[in-house]
Amino acid sequence: MNYQLKIPENQPMREQLKGAITDLLTFVHAGTIYISNNGQGSQPIIVTFILKKNCGYSGDAIEKVSKKITDCHPQFIFKFINAFRASNGFKEGFPYLMRHCTVAELVYYQPDNKVFYPLNGDAKELMQWAKFSFKDQVEDTISHFHTASAYMTINNNKEAGYFMCIAIWNLYGCYLWFLVGEIGEDMGRPSLLHDYKTVVRFVPSLREILDYGTPEDKEIIGQLSSAHTYHSDNTIDININPAVLERAKLKFELLEKEFRRLFSGYKKEFKSKMKQFDKQSFSGQSILTQKMNSNYFIGHALSEISRAISGFLKIRAVYCFGYSRINIDEEEKNKKLFNKQLPGYHFYLLVLSSEYKENAVPSLQSLIKEKFGNKYTATILIHRVKNLRSQSHNQKYFLDKVMDNGILACSDSQYTVYPINADAERDIEFTRNYWKNRMLGAEQFLMTAQECTEPDEALVKNALIQQAVQLVATAQLDLFLSYHPAIYSIPYLFRLLGCIPEIKLPFSDSEQDRKLRELLSAHIDMIKHKDLNRDSIDDSNLLYTKCEDFYNEMYTLGYQELERLDNLKKQASDQEN
């Protein structure tokens, strides 16, 4: 599959980022690329390249050869990490990778490369690693600070200066671990000033605590660095000002407090982010109240599916109004969090077409299944653009919400799909009456089916149950989605009901339930042609029991939903008054 660079449309520096990344890709062998932050406020935009495995270069080497390009874009921070280091970093829960390099920030992907995409959001172990590293580094840093303070009390300013330098330098090392992912002793870091400059580039607000651009703070870094040099070469004559040490002590305390605040914020951010990974679906029902969010793989999948749809049918636009992860079993959930296992999806799609094709919906669903296998599947609604404004009040409400809150998968650039002028509110009274009438009809079909007890009445009983279930399904679709389908086959109605989380369908994947589902899905015209003595009345009785239970569950659930809608309407009215 052809994966492309996909920078979100709402990224304010989109064109500049696209130009810089495109230039770098001419010689950087990237497996994945991530963009985090949008440049608003004081947060810089960070671009991370995780290199392909066995590409032959280290991240540091790529950083050096890329300088001619990256220096032309000082508004961005570029980071290059080799695949092995990234893999280990994810195992150890490096905050930099968790913050900037998950599927939420992904903008470029090459097949057969790893991506951080947990299937169940359970990544507590990663936070434990981060907490352990945090505690270990801070304790070591504070120990040096206490040593410096002790030397200050006995006026040994040279030793105090050395240990204060180590304390502040190590504190900036803690910031580097948190912000950049680099861990090392000071022997691997050129100087206190070097680490200071690296850290404040990631968090410019830290200059408010210690700013090398001011004479007073420049003096602090200068004298502490001299004390560090003196400790290695005591032939150098230095004089450490006690007032500078006092100022340095205050700076350390403020920097430590801010570091703890940042890490505390990260723990909340991490928890929230992992919680999002736990939501491996967006229900079609949610489209009425929430904007859909996408990610790189959802966007790519929708592009691929839309391409297949446009090759079959003349379309004006395709919108996604729901999705769920597919093919997730417990074994997959327990796989590594950073791996090559890419997600599969079932999508709920609204196709706005400019032509009519007979049996377009089942044909398209079969085409997508055939083309993508179990990787992607879809439940499709098709509406012709010219008929949008003639839809019923509630139908227009649903279509308008999909177009406003859904993901626009593709559109014909030569044509504009204009707003359909739907009312801002649903007609709840219509919904209530429609639901009650459909459920009443379903009840009557079930009562009639109950009277069919003879072997030669099995097929008739199945047909009556089918009619009842169709009415129950259409009642729930109007109630929960404000949508009336144009297709009434049981498999299609069940697929649509699948986008309503509250609804539990009556059949499992057991062999017996598959057989009963086939009975329920049989074409009603079979009554006109099939031998009425061939079906088992026992199977029909089992089918009746399951569908009666389904009716009762939907009856209770429906009244709960009507009550919820009434409460929402009352709350809105109270707020207006």
Coordinates of C-alpha atoms in Angstrom, one line a residue:
M1 CA 0.0 0.0 0.0
N2 CA 1.2 3.5 -0.8
Y3 CA 1.5 5.4 2.5
Q4 CA 2.0 9.2 2.1
L5 CA 3.0 12.2 4.2
K6 CA -0.2 13.3 5.8
I7 CA 0.1 16.5 7.9
P8 CA -3.2 17.6 9.5
E9 CA -5.0 20.4 7.7
N10 CA -5.3 22.3 11.0
Q11 CA -1.6 22.4 11.5
P12 CA -0.8 26.2 11.1
M13 CA 2.7 25.5 9.8
R14 CA 1.6 22.8 7.4
E15 CA 3.2 24.0 4.2
Q16 CA 6.6 24.8 5.9
L17 CA 6.6 21.4 7.6
K18 CA 5.7 19.6 4.4
G19 CA 8.6 21.4 2.5
A20 CA 11.2 20.6 5.2
I21 CA 10.2 17.0 5.6
T22 CA 10.0 16.4 1.9
D23 CA 13.6 17.7 1.5
L24 CA 14.8 15.6 4.4
L25 CA 13.2 12.4 2.9
T26 CA 15.4 12.7 -0.1
F27 CA 18.3 11.2 2.0
V28 CA 16.9 10.3 5.4
H29 CA 15.6 6.7 5.5
A30 CA 12.7 7.2 7.8
G31 CA 10.4 4.4 8.9
T32 CA 8.0 6.8 10.6
I33 CA 7.7 10.5 11.1
Y34 CA 5.8 12.3 13.9
I35 CA 4.7 15.9 14.4
S36 CA 3.7 17.1 17.9
N37 CA 2.5 20.5 19.1
N38 CA 1.1 23.1 16.8
G39 CA 3.4 26.0 17.7
Q40 CA 0.8 27.9 19.7
G41 CA 1.9 29.6 22.9
S42 CA 5.4 28.8 23.9
Q43 CA 5.4 25.2 22.8
P44 CA 7.7 24.5 19.8
I45 CA 6.7 22.2 17.0
I46 CA 8.7 19.0 17.3
V47 CA 9.4 16.7 14.3
T48 CA 10.7 13.2 15.1
F49 CA 12.1 10.8 12.5
I50 CA 12.4 7.2 13.6
L51 CA 14.8 5.7 11.1
K52 CA 14.3 2.4 9.4
K53 CA 15.9 -0.7 11.0
N54 CA 19.4 -1.4 9.7
C55 CA 19.5 1.8 7.7
G56 CA 23.2 2.1 8.5
Y57 CA 23.1 5.5 10.2
S58 CA 22.7 6.6 13.8
G59 CA 20.3 9.4 14.7
D60 CA 23.2 11.6 15.7
A61 CA 24.9 11.1 12.3
I62 CA 21.7 12.0 10.4
E63 CA 21.3 15.1 12.6
K64 CA 24.7 16.3 11.6
V65 CA 24.2 15.8 7.8
S66 CA 20.7 17.3 8.0
K67 CA 21.9 20.6 9.5
K68 CA 21.8 22.5 6.2
I69 CA 18.1 21.8 5.9
T70 CA 17.1 21.9 9.6
D71 CA 19.0 25.2 10.2
C72 CA 16.7 26.8 7.6
H73 CA 13.8 26.0 9.8
P74 CA 14.7 27.3 13.3
Q75 CA 11.0 27.4 14.3
F76 CA 11.0 23.6 14.4
I77 CA 12.9 21.1 16.5
F78 CA 14.1 18.0 14.5
K79 CA 14.9 14.8 16.3
F80 CA 16.4 11.7 14.6
I81 CA 16.2 8.3 16.4
N82 CA 17.4 4.9 15.2
A83 CA 14.9 2.0 15.3
F84 CA 16.8 0.1 18.0
R85 CA 17.0 3.0 20.4
A86 CA 13.3 3.8 19.8
S87 CA 12.3 0.2 20.5
N88 CA 14.2 0.2 23.8
G89 CA 12.9 3.7 24.6
F90 CA 9.3 2.6 24.2
K91 CA 10.0 -0.5 26.4
E92 CA 11.3 1.8 29.1
G93 CA 8.5 4.3 28.8
F94 CA 10.7 7.3 27.7
P95 CA 8.5 10.4 28.2
Y96 CA 9.7 11.9 25.0
L97 CA 8.5 9.0 22.9
M98 CA 5.2 8.8 24.8
R99 CA 4.6 12.5 24.3
H100 CA 5.7 12.9 20.7
C101 CA 5.8 9.5 18.9
T102 CA 2.6 7.6 19.1
V103 CA 0.0 7.0 16.4
A104 CA -1.7 10.2 17.5
E105 CA 1.3 12.3 16.1
L106 CA 2.1 10.0 13.2
V107 CA 2.3 11.8 9.8
Y108 CA 4.4 9.3 7.7
Y109 CA 4.7 5.6 7.7
Q110 CA 6.7 3.1 5.6
P111 CA 5.4 -0.6 5.6
D112 CA 7.1 -3.1 7.9
N113 CA 8.0 -0.5 10.5
K114 CA 6.9 -0.4 14.1
V115 CA 4.4 2.0 15.6
F116 CA 3.3 2.6 19.2
Y117 CA -0.4 1.6 19.0
P118 CA -1.5 -0.3 22.1
L119 CA -4.8 -2.2 21.6
N120 CA -6.1 -2.0 25.1
G121 CA -4.6 1.2 26.6
D122 CA -3.1 -0.8 29.5
A123 CA 0.4 0.7 29.7
K124 CA 0.9 1.0 33.5
E125 CA 4.3 -0.7 33.3
L126 CA 5.6 2.1 31.1
M127 CA 4.6 4.8 33.7
Q128 CA 6.2 2.7 36.4
W129 CA 9.5 2.8 34.5
A130 CA 9.2 6.6 34.1
K131 CA 8.4 7.1 37.8
F132 CA 11.4 5.0 38.7
S133 CA 13.7 6.9 36.4
F134 CA 12.3 10.2 37.7
K135 CA 12.8 9.3 41.3
D136 CA 16.3 7.9 40.8
Q137 CA 17.5 11.0 38.9
V138 CA 15.9 13.6 41.2
E139 CA 17.3 11.9 44.3
D140 CA 20.8 11.9 42.9
T141 CA 20.5 15.6 41.9
I142 CA 19.1 16.7 45.3
S143 CA 22.0 14.9 47.0
H144 CA 24.5 17.1 45.2
F145 CA 22.4 20.1 46.0
H146 CA 22.5 19.3 49.7
T147 CA 26.2 18.8 49.5
A148 CA 26.6 22.2 48.0
S149 CA 24.4 23.8 50.7
A150 CA 26.5 22.1 53.4
Y151 CA 29.7 23.6 51.9
M152 CA 28.0 27.0 51.7
T153 CA 27.4 27.0 55.5
I154 CA 31.1 26.6 56.2
N155 CA 32.0 29.2 53.5
N156 CA 33.9 26.7 51.3
N157 CA 32.7 28.5 48.2
K158 CA 34.9 26.6 45.7
E159 CA 33.5 23.2 46.7
A160 CA 30.0 24.7 47.1
G161 CA 30.3 26.0 43.6
Y162 CA 31.4 22.7 42.2
F163 CA 28.6 20.7 43.8
M164 CA 26.0 23.4 42.9
C165 CA 27.2 23.2 39.3
I166 CA 26.8 19.4 39.4
A167 CA 23.3 19.8 41.0
I168 CA 22.0 22.3 38.4
W169 CA 23.7 20.5 35.6
N170 CA 22.2 17.2 36.6
L171 CA 18.8 18.9 37.0
Y172 CA 19.0 20.1 33.4
G173 CA 20.0 16.5 32.7
C174 CA 16.7 15.5 34.3
Y175 CA 14.9 17.9 32.0
L176 CA 16.8 16.4 29.0
W177 CA 15.6 12.9 30.0
F178 CA 12.1 14.2 30.2
L179 CA 12.1 16.5 27.2
V180 CA 14.5 14.9 24.8
G181 CA 15.0 11.4 25.9
E182 CA 18.7 11.7 26.4
I183 CA 20.2 10.0 29.5
G184 CA 23.9 10.2 30.4
E185 CA 26.5 11.4 32.8
D186 CA 28.0 14.8 32.5
M187 CA 31.1 13.3 30.7
G188 CA 28.8 12.7 27.7
R189 CA 27.4 16.2 27.8
P190 CA 29.7 19.1 26.7
S191 CA 28.8 21.7 29.4
L192 CA 26.2 23.1 31.7
L193 CA 25.6 25.9 29.1
H194 CA 25.1 23.4 26.3
D195 CA 22.4 21.5 28.3
Y196 CA 20.8 24.7 29.4
K197 CA 20.4 25.9 25.8
T198 CA 19.0 22.5 24.7
V199 CA 16.5 22.5 27.5
V200 CA 15.2 26.1 27.1
R201 CA 14.7 25.5 23.4
F202 CA 12.1 22.8 24.3
V203 CA 10.7 24.8 27.1
P204 CA 11.3 28.6 26.5
S205 CA 9.4 29.5 29.6
L206 CA 12.3 28.1 31.7
R207 CA 14.1 31.3 30.8
E208 CA 11.9 33.0 33.3
I209 CA 13.7 31.1 36.0
L210 CA 17.3 31.2 34.6
D211 CA 18.1 33.3 31.6
Y212 CA 21.6 33.3 30.2
G213 CA 20.7 36.4 28.3
T214 CA 20.7 38.5 31.5
P215 CA 24.0 39.5 33.2
E216 CA 23.0 38.2 36.6
D217 CA 22.1 34.7 35.4
K218 CA 25.0 34.6 33.0
E219 CA 27.2 35.2 36.0
I220 CA 25.7 32.2 37.8
I221 CA 26.4 29.8 34.9
G222 CA 29.8 31.3 34.3
Q223 CA 31.0 31.1 37.9
L224 CA 29.5 27.6 38.5
S225 CA 31.2 26.4 35.3
S226 CA 34.5 27.8 36.5
A227 CA 34.1 26.0 39.8
H228 CA 33.5 22.7 37.9
T229 CA 36.7 23.4 35.8
Y230 CA 38.7 24.2 39.0
H231 CA 37.7 20.9 40.5
S232 CA 39.4 19.1 37.6
D233 CA 42.3 21.5 37.5
N234 CA 42.9 23.2 40.8
T235 CA 45.9 25.2 39.4
I236 CA 43.4 27.6 38.1
D237 CA 42.7 30.5 40.4
I238 CA 39.0 31.3 40.8
N239 CA 36.9 33.3 43.1
I240 CA 33.3 32.2 43.7
N241 CA 31.0 35.0 44.9
P242 CA 28.8 33.8 47.9
A243 CA 25.9 36.0 46.6
V244 CA 26.1 34.1 43.3
L245 CA 25.8 30.9 45.2
E246 CA 22.8 32.1 47.0
R247 CA 21.1 33.1 43.8
A248 CA 22.1 29.7 42.3
K249 CA 20.5 28.0 45.3
L250 CA 17.2 29.8 44.7
K251 CA 17.3 29.0 40.9
F252 CA 17.8 25.3 41.7
E253 CA 14.8 25.2 44.0
L254 CA 12.6 27.0 41.4
L255 CA 13.9 24.7 38.6
E256 CA 13.3 21.6 40.7
K257 CA 9.8 22.7 41.6
E258 CA 9.0 23.3 37.9
F259 CA 10.4 19.9 36.9
R260 CA 8.2 18.2 39.4
R261 CA 5.2 20.2 38.0
L262 CA 6.0 19.2 34.5
F263 CA 6.4 15.5 35.4
S264 CA 3.1 15.6 37.4
G265 CA 1.4 17.1 34.3
Y266 CA 2.9 14.4 32.1
K267 CA 1.5 11.7 34.3
K268 CA -2.0 13.1 33.8
E269 CA -1.3 13.6 30.1
F270 CA -0.1 10.0 29.8
K271 CA -3.1 8.6 31.5
S272 CA -5.4 10.6 29.3
K273 CA -3.5 9.5 26.2
M274 CA -3.6 5.8 27.1
K275 CA -7.3 6.2 27.8
Q276 CA -7.8 7.3 24.2
F277 CA -6.1 4.1 23.0
D278 CA -8.6 2.2 25.0
K279 CA -11.3 3.7 22.8
Q280 CA -10.8 1.6 19.7
S281 CA -14.1 2.7 18.2
F282 CA -16.3 5.7 17.6
S283 CA -20.0 4.8 17.6
G284 CA -22.2 6.1 14.8
Q285 CA -24.6 7.3 17.5
S286 CA -21.9 9.7 18.8
I287 CA -21.9 11.5 15.5
L288 CA -25.0 13.4 16.7
T289 CA -23.1 15.1 19.5
Q290 CA -19.3 14.8 18.9
K291 CA -16.8 15.6 16.3
M292 CA -14.9 12.6 15.0
N293 CA -11.1 12.4 15.4
S294 CA -8.9 10.7 13.0
N295 CA -5.4 9.3 12.9
Y296 CA -2.9 8.4 10.3
F297 CA -4.1 4.8 9.8
I298 CA -7.8 5.8 9.8
G299 CA -7.1 8.5 7.3
H300 CA -5.1 6.1 5.1
A301 CA -7.8 3.4 5.3
L302 CA -10.5 5.9 4.3
S303 CA -8.5 7.1 1.4
E304 CA -8.0 3.6 0.1
I305 CA -11.7 2.7 0.6
S306 CA -12.9 5.9 -1.0
R307 CA -10.7 5.2 -4.1
A308 CA -12.4 1.8 -4.4
I309 CA -15.9 3.4 -4.1
S310 CA -15.2 6.1 -6.6
G311 CA -14.1 3.4 -9.1
F312 CA -17.6 1.8 -8.8
L313 CA -19.9 4.8 -8.4
K314 CA -19.9 8.5 -9.4
I315 CA -19.6 10.2 -6.0
R316 CA -19.6 13.8 -4.7
A317 CA -18.3 13.0 -1.2
V318 CA -17.7 10.2 1.3
Y319 CA -18.1 10.8 5.0
C320 CA -17.2 8.4 7.8
F321 CA -19.6 8.6 10.8
G322 CA -18.2 5.7 12.9
Y323 CA -15.6 2.9 13.1
S324 CA -14.5 0.0 15.2
R325 CA -11.4 -2.0 15.4
I326 CA -11.7 -5.6 14.0
N327 CA -9.8 -8.8 14.5
I328 CA -8.8 -8.0 18.0
D329 CA -8.4 -11.0 20.2
E330 CA -6.8 -11.4 23.6
E331 CA -3.6 -12.7 22.2
E332 CA -3.2 -9.6 20.0
K333 CA -4.0 -7.3 22.9
N334 CA -1.1 -8.7 24.8
K335 CA 1.4 -8.1 22.0
K336 CA 4.2 -5.6 22.3
L337 CA 3.0 -2.0 22.4
F338 CA 5.5 -0.9 19.8
N339 CA 5.1 -3.3 16.9
K340 CA 4.3 -3.9 13.2
Q341 CA 0.8 -5.1 13.8
L342 CA -1.4 -2.5 12.2
P343 CA -5.0 -2.0 13.0
G344 CA -8.0 -3.3 10.9
Y345 CA -11.2 -1.3 10.9
H346 CA -14.9 -1.6 10.2
F347 CA -16.2 1.8 9.0
Y348 CA -19.7 3.3 8.8
L349 CA -19.8 5.4 5.7
L350 CA -22.2 7.9 4.1
V351 CA -21.7 8.1 0.3
L352 CA -23.2 11.0 -1.5
S353 CA -23.6 10.0 -5.2
S354 CA -24.5 11.7 -8.4
E355 CA -25.9 8.6 -10.1
Y356 CA -28.2 5.6 -9.3
K357 CA -27.0 2.0 -9.4
E358 CA -29.2 -0.9 -8.6
N359 CA -28.1 -2.9 -5.5
A360 CA -25.2 -0.4 -5.0
V361 CA -25.0 -0.9 -1.3
P362 CA -24.5 -4.7 -1.1
S363 CA -22.3 -4.5 -4.2
L364 CA -20.0 -1.9 -2.7
Q365 CA -19.8 -3.7 0.7
S366 CA -18.9 -6.9 -1.2
L367 CA -16.3 -5.0 -3.3
I368 CA -14.6 -3.6 -0.2
K369 CA -14.6 -7.0 1.4
E370 CA -13.1 -8.6 -1.7
K371 CA -10.5 -5.9 -2.2
F372 CA -9.3 -5.5 1.4
G373 CA -10.3 -8.9 3.0
N374 CA -10.5 -8.6 6.8
K375 CA -8.3 -5.5 6.8
Y376 CA -11.1 -3.1 6.2
T377 CA -14.9 -3.7 6.0
A378 CA -17.7 -1.2 5.7
T379 CA -21.4 -0.6 6.3
I380 CA -22.6 1.9 3.7
L381 CA -25.4 4.4 3.4
I382 CA -25.9 5.8 -0.1
H383 CA -27.9 9.0 -0.9
R384 CA -28.1 10.9 -4.1
V385 CA -27.0 14.6 -3.7
K386 CA -30.1 15.9 -5.6
N387 CA -32.4 14.3 -3.1
L388 CA -30.8 15.5 0.1
R389 CA -33.1 18.5 0.6
S390 CA -36.2 16.5 0.1
Q391 CA -35.5 14.1 3.0
S392 CA -37.7 14.1 6.1
H393 CA -36.9 16.5 9.0
N394 CA -35.1 13.9 11.2
Q395 CA -33.3 12.3 8.2
K396 CA -31.9 15.7 7.3
Y397 CA -30.9 16.1 10.9
F398 CA -28.8 12.9 10.8
L399 CA -27.3 13.6 7.4
D400 CA -26.3 17.2 8.4
K401 CA -24.7 15.9 11.6
V402 CA -22.7 13.3 9.6
M403 CA -21.5 16.0 7.2
D404 CA -20.7 18.4 10.1
N405 CA -19.1 16.0 12.6
G406 CA -17.9 13.2 10.5
I407 CA -14.6 12.7 8.7
L408 CA -14.6 13.8 5.1
A409 CA -12.9 10.8 3.5
C410 CA -12.9 12.3 0.0
S411 CA -14.8 14.8 -2.2
D412 CA -15.1 15.7 -5.9
S413 CA -13.1 18.9 -6.2
Q414 CA -15.3 20.0 -9.2
Y415 CA -18.5 20.1 -7.2
T416 CA -19.5 21.5 -3.9
V417 CA -21.9 19.7 -1.5
Y418 CA -23.9 22.5 -0.1
P419 CA -25.5 22.5 3.4
I420 CA -28.9 20.9 3.5
N421 CA -30.4 23.5 5.8
A422 CA -31.4 21.0 8.5
D423 CA -33.0 22.2 11.7
A424 CA -30.7 22.4 14.7
E425 CA -33.0 20.2 16.8
R426 CA -34.6 16.8 16.2
D427 CA -38.4 16.3 16.2
I428 CA -38.6 14.3 19.4
E429 CA -42.4 13.9 19.2
F430 CA -42.1 12.4 15.7
T431 CA -39.4 10.0 17.0
R432 CA -41.5 9.0 20.0
N433 CA -44.6 8.2 17.8
Y434 CA -42.5 6.5 15.1
W435 CA -40.8 4.3 17.7
K436 CA -44.1 3.4 19.5
N437 CA -45.8 2.5 16.2
R438 CA -43.0 0.3 15.0
M439 CA -42.7 -1.5 18.3
L440 CA -46.5 -2.0 18.4
G441 CA -46.4 -3.5 14.9
A442 CA -43.5 -5.8 16.0
E443 CA -45.5 -6.9 19.0
Q444 CA -48.5 -7.8 16.8
F445 CA -46.3 -9.8 14.4
L446 CA -44.7 -11.7 17.4
M447 CA -48.2 -12.4 18.8
T448 CA -49.3 -13.9 15.5
A449 CA -46.1 -15.9 15.2
Q450 CA -46.6 -17.3 18.7
E451 CA -49.8 -19.0 17.4
C452 CA -47.9 -20.9 14.7
T453 CA -47.2 -24.2 16.4
E454 CA -47.5 -26.8 13.6
P455 CA -44.6 -28.2 11.5
D456 CA -46.1 -26.9 8.3
E457 CA -46.3 -23.4 9.8
A458 CA -42.6 -23.0 10.5
L459 CA -41.8 -21.0 7.4
V460 CA -44.8 -18.7 8.0
K461 CA -43.6 -18.3 11.6
N462 CA -40.1 -17.4 10.4
A463 CA -41.5 -14.8 8.1
L464 CA -43.6 -13.2 10.8
I465 CA -40.6 -13.0 13.2
Q466 CA -38.6 -11.5 10.4
Q467 CA -41.2 -8.7 10.0
A468 CA -41.2 -8.1 13.7
V469 CA -37.4 -7.8 13.9
Q470 CA -37.3 -5.5 10.9
L471 CA -39.7 -3.2 12.7
V472 CA -37.7 -3.4 16.0
A473 CA -34.5 -2.5 14.1
T474 CA -36.0 0.5 12.2
A475 CA -37.5 1.8 15.5
Q476 CA -34.1 1.8 17.2
L477 CA -32.3 3.3 14.2
D478 CA -34.7 6.2 14.2
L479 CA -34.6 6.6 18.0
F480 CA -30.8 6.4 18.4
L481 CA -29.6 7.8 15.1
S482 CA -32.5 9.7 13.6
Y483 CA -32.1 7.6 10.5
H484 CA -34.5 5.6 8.3
P485 CA -32.7 3.0 6.1
A486 CA -33.9 2.3 2.6
I487 CA -32.8 -1.4 2.8
Y488 CA -34.6 -3.7 5.2
S489 CA -32.6 -7.0 4.9
I490 CA -31.9 -8.4 8.3
P491 CA -28.1 -8.6 7.8
Y492 CA -27.9 -4.9 6.7
L493 CA -30.1 -3.7 9.6
F494 CA -28.0 -5.6 12.1
R495 CA -24.9 -4.0 10.6
L496 CA -26.4 -0.6 11.1
L497 CA -27.4 -1.5 14.7
G498 CA -23.8 -2.4 15.3
C499 CA -22.9 1.3 15.4
I500 CA -25.1 1.8 18.5
P501 CA -23.1 0.6 21.6
E502 CA -26.2 0.2 23.8
I503 CA -27.7 -2.4 21.5
K504 CA -26.7 -6.0 22.0
L505 CA -27.7 -8.1 18.9
P506 CA -29.5 -11.4 19.6
F507 CA -27.1 -13.7 17.9
S508 CA -23.6 -14.9 18.8
D509 CA -21.2 -16.7 16.5
S510 CA -22.2 -20.2 17.7
E511 CA -23.2 -22.8 15.1
Q512 CA -26.8 -22.8 16.4
D513 CA -27.1 -19.0 16.3
R514 CA -25.7 -18.9 12.8
K515 CA -28.3 -21.3 11.7
L516 CA -31.1 -19.3 13.4
R517 CA -29.7 -16.1 11.8
E518 CA -30.0 -17.7 8.4
L519 CA -33.6 -18.6 9.1
L520 CA -34.3 -15.0 10.1
S521 CA -32.6 -13.6 7.0
A522 CA -34.3 -15.8 4.5
H523 CA -36.2 -13.9 1.8
I524 CA -39.9 -13.6 2.6
D525 CA -40.8 -14.5 -1.0
M526 CA -39.7 -18.1 -0.2
I527 CA -43.2 -18.6 1.2
K528 CA -44.5 -18.4 -2.4
H529 CA -42.2 -21.2 -3.7
K530 CA -40.7 -23.3 -0.9
D531 CA -42.2 -26.6 0.5
L532 CA -43.8 -25.4 3.8
N533 CA -43.2 -28.9 5.4
R534 CA -39.4 -28.8 5.1
D535 CA -38.4 -26.4 7.9
S536 CA -38.2 -27.4 11.6
I537 CA -40.8 -25.9 13.9
D538 CA -38.4 -26.5 16.8
D539 CA -35.8 -24.2 15.1
S540 CA -38.6 -21.7 14.5
N541 CA -39.6 -21.8 18.2
L542 CA -35.9 -21.2 19.2
L543 CA -35.8 -18.3 16.8
Y544 CA -39.0 -16.9 18.3
T545 CA -37.7 -17.0 21.8
K546 CA -34.5 -15.2 20.9
C547 CA -36.3 -12.5 18.9
E548 CA -39.0 -12.1 21.6
D549 CA -36.2 -11.5 24.1
F550 CA -34.6 -9.0 21.7
Y551 CA -37.9 -7.2 21.4
N552 CA -38.3 -7.0 25.2
E553 CA -34.7 -5.7 25.6
M554 CA -35.2 -3.0 22.9
Y555 CA -38.6 -2.0 24.4
T556 CA -36.9 -1.3 27.8
L557 CA -33.9 0.3 26.2
G558 CA -36.1 2.5 23.9
Y559 CA -38.1 3.9 26.8
Q560 CA -34.8 4.7 28.6
E561 CA -33.6 6.6 25.6
L562 CA -36.9 8.5 25.2
E563 CA -36.6 9.5 28.8
R564 CA -33.0 10.7 28.2
L565 CA -34.1 12.7 25.2
D566 CA -36.9 14.3 27.2
N567 CA -34.5 15.3 30.0
L568 CA -32.1 16.8 27.5
K569 CA -34.9 18.8 26.0
K570 CA -36.1 20.0 29.4
Q571 CA -32.6 21.0 30.4
A572 CA -32.2 23.0 27.2
S573 CA -35.5 24.7 27.8
D574 CA -34.6 25.5 31.4
Q575 CA -31.3 27.1 30.3
E576 CA -33.1 29.3 27.8
N577 CA -35.5 30.5 30.4

